Amino acid sequence: MLESFSDAAHKVVMAAQQEAKHLGHKYIGTEHILLGLLLEETGMAAKVLDSSGVDLGAAREQTENLSGRGGGCSGLICTELRFTADAKSVLELSIKQARHKGHHQVDTIHLLLALLLGSDRMVTRLIENQGADVNKIRAQASHIASYAYHT
């Protein structure tokens, strides 16, 4: 599935995995993808989130408050983190969004758009808890994805 992802989008997925491990989670959820987007600072998604007031530190803290800390990873469990059903759906939707917008590769803006269109309530809560407007971010991401190809 990830073969159609740009380098920046791959970095987001890898960062999401690292964030999950850091929190001791044995899965990669939509909240980890959001953190990965914020970490890939050169990506257009991070710029949109930052301009909307979504902060990485606050998102990490809220993720830990809402999801808790896991018991940690060891051995195969750490190397074999699996995507939750919601996270997998977001990755699949990002591919559809990229194609719908006429792009051959999934980039960070497509991941953000997919998170905001097809995500569980976790991501929207993380964003709204920081005072940002999810609908405004979604519209901005859709506009950017429609008119230009950005990382």
PDB file of C-alpha atoms in Angstrom:
ATOM      1  CA  MET A   1       0.000   0.000   0.000  1.00  0.00           C
ATOM      2  CA  LEU A   2       2.781   2.452   0.855  1.00  0.00           C
ATOM      3  CA  GLU A   3       4.502   2.137  -2.526  1.00  0.00           C
ATOM      4  CA  SER A   4       2.464   5.089  -3.816  1.00  0.00           C
ATOM      5  CA  PHE A   5       3.578   7.315  -0.917  1.00  0.00           C
ATOM      6  CA  SER A   6       6.052  10.171  -1.438  1.00  0.00           C
ATOM      7  CA  ASP A   7       9.227  10.336   0.638  1.00  0.00           C
ATOM      8  CA  ALA A   8       7.577  12.862   2.952  1.00  0.00           C
ATOM      9  CA  ALA A   9       4.517  10.639   3.400  1.00  0.00           C
ATOM     10  CA  HIS A  10       6.803   7.681   4.177  1.00  0.00           C
ATOM     11  CA  LYS A  11       8.524   9.827   6.804  1.00  0.00           C
ATOM     12  CA  VAL A  12       5.134  10.543   8.361  1.00  0.00           C
ATOM     13  CA  VAL A  13       4.365   6.825   8.641  1.00  0.00           C
ATOM     14  CA  MET A  14       7.794   6.116  10.139  1.00  0.00           C
ATOM     15  CA  ALA A  15       7.378   9.011  12.591  1.00  0.00           C
ATOM     16  CA  ALA A  16       3.921   7.697  13.536  1.00  0.00           C
ATOM     17  CA  GLN A  17       5.509   4.329  14.324  1.00  0.00           C
ATOM     18  CA  GLN A  18       8.167   6.012  16.476  1.00  0.00           C
ATOM     19  CA  GLU A  19       5.538   8.035  18.327  1.00  0.00           C
ATOM     20  CA  ALA A  20       3.547   4.870  19.036  1.00  0.00           C
ATOM     21  CA  LYS A  21       6.671   3.164  20.378  1.00  0.00           C
ATOM     22  CA  HIS A  22       7.571   6.221  22.457  1.00  0.00           C
ATOM     23  CA  LEU A  23       4.132   6.092  24.090  1.00  0.00           C
ATOM     24  CA  GLY A  24       4.503   2.364  24.682  1.00  0.00           C
ATOM     25  CA  HIS A  25       1.592   1.563  22.370  1.00  0.00           C
ATOM     26  CA  LYS A  26       1.502  -1.733  20.515  1.00  0.00           C
ATOM     27  CA  TYR A  27      -0.423  -0.256  17.592  1.00  0.00           C
ATOM     28  CA  ILE A  28      -0.279   2.715  15.217  1.00  0.00           C
ATOM     29  CA  GLY A  29      -3.485   4.726  15.430  1.00  0.00           C
ATOM     30  CA  THR A  30      -4.816   7.843  13.773  1.00  0.00           C
ATOM     31  CA  GLU A  31      -3.461   9.924  16.644  1.00  0.00           C
ATOM     32  CA  HIS A  32       0.053   8.683  15.828  1.00  0.00           C
ATOM     33  CA  ILE A  33      -0.424   9.618  12.165  1.00  0.00           C
ATOM     34  CA  LEU A  34      -1.398  13.140  13.253  1.00  0.00           C
ATOM     35  CA  LEU A  35       1.784  13.338  15.352  1.00  0.00           C
ATOM     36  CA  GLY A  36       3.777  12.072  12.358  1.00  0.00           C
ATOM     37  CA  LEU A  37       2.299  14.819  10.179  1.00  0.00           C
ATOM     38  CA  LEU A  38       3.299  17.437  12.733  1.00  0.00           C
ATOM     39  CA  LEU A  39       6.823  16.010  12.909  1.00  0.00           C
ATOM     40  CA  GLU A  40       7.334  16.178   9.121  1.00  0.00           C
ATOM     41  CA  GLU A  41       7.750  19.958   9.340  1.00  0.00           C
ATOM     42  CA  THR A  42       8.639  20.439   5.676  1.00  0.00           C
ATOM     43  CA  GLY A  43       5.325  18.928   4.589  1.00  0.00           C
ATOM     44  CA  MET A  44       2.386  21.076   3.594  1.00  0.00           C
ATOM     45  CA  ALA A  45       0.185  19.289   6.156  1.00  0.00           C
ATOM     46  CA  ALA A  46       2.420  20.429   9.029  1.00  0.00           C
ATOM     47  CA  LYS A  47       2.302  23.980   7.704  1.00  0.00           C
ATOM     48  CA  VAL A  48      -1.500  23.917   7.547  1.00  0.00           C
ATOM     49  CA  LEU A  49      -1.755  22.473  11.054  1.00  0.00           C
ATOM     50  CA  ASP A  50       0.803  24.927  12.442  1.00  0.00           C
ATOM     51  CA  SER A  51      -0.939  27.927  10.873  1.00  0.00           C
ATOM     52  CA  SER A  52      -4.169  26.716  12.494  1.00  0.00           C
ATOM     53  CA  GLY A  53      -2.547  26.621  15.922  1.00  0.00           C
ATOM     54  CA  VAL A  54      -2.071  22.863  16.248  1.00  0.00           C
ATOM     55  CA  ASP A  55       1.097  22.273  18.266  1.00  0.00           C
ATOM     56  CA  LEU A  56       3.145  19.065  18.362  1.00  0.00           C
ATOM     57  CA  GLY A  57       3.880  19.251  22.095  1.00  0.00           C
ATOM     58  CA  ALA A  58       0.250  19.799  22.989  1.00  0.00           C
ATOM     59  CA  ALA A  59      -0.867  17.028  20.609  1.00  0.00           C
ATOM     60  CA  ARG A  60       1.609  14.607  22.206  1.00  0.00           C
ATOM     61  CA  GLU A  61       0.422  15.497  25.688  1.00  0.00           C
ATOM     62  CA  GLN A  62      -3.230  15.122  24.724  1.00  0.00           C
ATOM     63  CA  THR A  63      -2.542  11.814  22.979  1.00  0.00           C
ATOM     64  CA  GLU A  64      -0.989  10.490  26.149  1.00  0.00           C
ATOM     65  CA  ASN A  65      -3.892  11.826  28.241  1.00  0.00           C
ATOM     66  CA  LEU A  66      -6.542  10.317  25.951  1.00  0.00           C
ATOM     67  CA  SER A  67      -4.802   7.042  25.029  1.00  0.00           C
ATOM     68  CA  GLY A  68      -2.639   6.554  28.061  1.00  0.00           C
ATOM     69  CA  ARG A  69       0.826   5.093  28.139  1.00  0.00           C
ATOM     70  CA  GLY A  70       1.260   1.534  27.079  1.00  0.00           C
ATOM     71  CA  GLY A  71       3.297  -1.015  28.931  1.00  0.00           C
ATOM     72  CA  GLY A  72       6.126  -0.621  26.490  1.00  0.00           C
ATOM     73  CA  CYS A  73       7.390  -2.706  23.639  1.00  0.00           C
ATOM     74  CA  SER A  74       9.856  -5.513  23.559  1.00  0.00           C
ATOM     75  CA  GLY A  75      11.120  -7.906  20.946  1.00  0.00           C
ATOM     76  CA  LEU A  76       8.815  -8.691  18.049  1.00  0.00           C
ATOM     77  CA  ILE A  77       5.975  -6.630  19.459  1.00  0.00           C
ATOM     78  CA  CYS A  78       7.930  -3.430  18.801  1.00  0.00           C
ATOM     79  CA  THR A  79       9.012  -4.333  15.306  1.00  0.00           C
ATOM     80  CA  GLU A  80       5.570  -5.582  14.334  1.00  0.00           C
ATOM     81  CA  LEU A  81       3.360  -2.644  15.266  1.00  0.00           C
ATOM     82  CA  ARG A  82       0.130  -2.921  13.343  1.00  0.00           C
ATOM     83  CA  PHE A  83      -2.148  -0.167  12.125  1.00  0.00           C
ATOM     84  CA  THR A  84      -5.538   0.050  13.778  1.00  0.00           C
ATOM     85  CA  ALA A  85      -8.536  -0.416  11.476  1.00  0.00           C
ATOM     86  CA  ASP A  86      -9.114   3.355  11.525  1.00  0.00           C
ATOM     87  CA  ALA A  87      -5.475   4.115  10.701  1.00  0.00           C
ATOM     88  CA  LYS A  88      -5.527   1.579   7.866  1.00  0.00           C
ATOM     89  CA  SER A  89      -8.698   3.215   6.524  1.00  0.00           C
ATOM     90  CA  VAL A  90      -6.978   6.612   6.624  1.00  0.00           C
ATOM     91  CA  LEU A  91      -4.026   5.285   4.624  1.00  0.00           C
ATOM     92  CA  GLU A  92      -6.392   3.785   2.040  1.00  0.00           C
ATOM     93  CA  LEU A  93      -8.446   6.989   1.882  1.00  0.00           C
ATOM     94  CA  SER A  94      -5.272   9.050   1.380  1.00  0.00           C
ATOM     95  CA  ILE A  95      -4.548   7.022  -1.768  1.00  0.00           C
ATOM     96  CA  LYS A  96      -8.090   7.645  -3.017  1.00  0.00           C
ATOM     97  CA  GLN A  97      -7.786  11.354  -2.207  1.00  0.00           C
ATOM     98  CA  ALA A  98      -4.505  11.657  -4.102  1.00  0.00           C
ATOM     99  CA  ARG A  99      -5.989   9.941  -7.149  1.00  0.00           C
ATOM    100  CA  HIS A 100      -9.186  11.988  -6.902  1.00  0.00           C
ATOM    101  CA  LYS A 101      -7.096  15.165  -6.892  1.00  0.00           C
ATOM    102  CA  GLY A 102      -5.165  13.938  -9.947  1.00  0.00           C
ATOM    103  CA  HIS A 103      -1.914  13.002  -8.204  1.00  0.00           C
ATOM    104  CA  HIS A 104       0.054   9.805  -8.623  1.00  0.00           C
ATOM    105  CA  GLN A 105       1.669   9.929  -5.191  1.00  0.00           C
ATOM    106  CA  VAL A 106       0.226  10.320  -1.730  1.00  0.00           C
ATOM    107  CA  ASP A 107       1.733  13.285   0.042  1.00  0.00           C
ATOM    108  CA  THR A 108       1.336  14.738   3.504  1.00  0.00           C
ATOM    109  CA  ILE A 109      -1.597  16.926   2.490  1.00  0.00           C
ATOM    110  CA  HIS A 110      -3.497  13.832   1.287  1.00  0.00           C
ATOM    111  CA  LEU A 111      -2.811  12.105   4.608  1.00  0.00           C
ATOM    112  CA  LEU A 112      -4.139  15.138   6.487  1.00  0.00           C
ATOM    113  CA  LEU A 113      -7.214  15.303   4.301  1.00  0.00           C
ATOM    114  CA  ALA A 114      -7.868  11.592   4.804  1.00  0.00           C
ATOM    115  CA  LEU A 115      -7.428  11.971   8.578  1.00  0.00           C
ATOM    116  CA  LEU A 116     -10.022  14.719   8.668  1.00  0.00           C
ATOM    117  CA  LEU A 117     -12.467  13.002   6.321  1.00  0.00           C
ATOM    118  CA  GLY A 118     -12.309   9.414   7.464  1.00  0.00           C
ATOM    119  CA  SER A 119     -10.903   9.415  10.937  1.00  0.00           C
ATOM    120  CA  ASP A 120     -12.377   8.399  14.205  1.00  0.00           C
ATOM    121  CA  ARG A 121     -13.166  11.124  16.724  1.00  0.00           C
ATOM    122  CA  MET A 122      -9.690  10.961  18.333  1.00  0.00           C
ATOM    123  CA  VAL A 123      -7.945  13.204  15.783  1.00  0.00           C
ATOM    124  CA  THR A 124     -10.703  15.791  15.672  1.00  0.00           C
ATOM    125  CA  ARG A 125     -10.655  15.952  19.483  1.00  0.00           C
ATOM    126  CA  LEU A 126      -6.883  16.439  19.503  1.00  0.00           C
ATOM    127  CA  ILE A 127      -7.245  19.325  17.043  1.00  0.00           C
ATOM    128  CA  GLU A 128     -10.323  20.921  18.597  1.00  0.00           C
ATOM    129  CA  ASN A 129      -8.805  20.742  22.092  1.00  0.00           C
ATOM    130  CA  GLN A 130      -6.175  23.170  20.820  1.00  0.00           C
ATOM    131  CA  GLY A 131      -8.834  25.631  19.670  1.00  0.00           C
ATOM    132  CA  ALA A 132      -8.386  24.884  15.976  1.00  0.00           C
ATOM    133  CA  ASP A 133     -11.309  24.586  13.556  1.00  0.00           C
ATOM    134  CA  VAL A 134     -11.362  21.118  11.964  1.00  0.00           C
ATOM    135  CA  ASN A 135     -13.710  22.227   9.167  1.00  0.00           C
ATOM    136  CA  LYS A 136     -11.428  25.136   8.264  1.00  0.00           C
ATOM    137  CA  ILE A 137      -8.361  22.878   8.234  1.00  0.00           C
ATOM    138  CA  ARG A 138     -10.215  20.307   6.100  1.00  0.00           C
ATOM    139  CA  ALA A 139     -11.267  22.978   3.592  1.00  0.00           C
ATOM    140  CA  GLN A 140      -7.741  24.404   3.433  1.00  0.00           C
ATOM    141  CA  ALA A 141      -6.207  20.944   2.925  1.00  0.00           C
ATOM    142  CA  SER A 142      -8.726  20.139   0.188  1.00  0.00           C
ATOM    143  CA  HIS A 143      -8.010  23.432  -1.568  1.00  0.00           C
ATOM    144  CA  ILE A 144      -4.244  22.908  -1.458  1.00  0.00           C
ATOM    145  CA  ALA A 145      -4.541  19.300  -2.660  1.00  0.00           C
ATOM    146  CA  SER A 146      -6.789  20.384  -5.530  1.00  0.00           C
ATOM    147  CA  TYR A 147      -4.579  23.112  -6.930  1.00  0.00           C
ATOM    148  CA  ALA A 148      -0.999  22.086  -6.375  1.00  0.00           C
ATOM    149  CA  TYR A 149       1.175  19.139  -5.566  1.00  0.00           C
ATOM    150  CA  HIS A 150       2.977  19.801  -2.298  1.00  0.00           C
ATOM    151  CA  THR A 151       4.852  17.695   0.229  1.00  0.00           C
TER     152      THR A 151
END
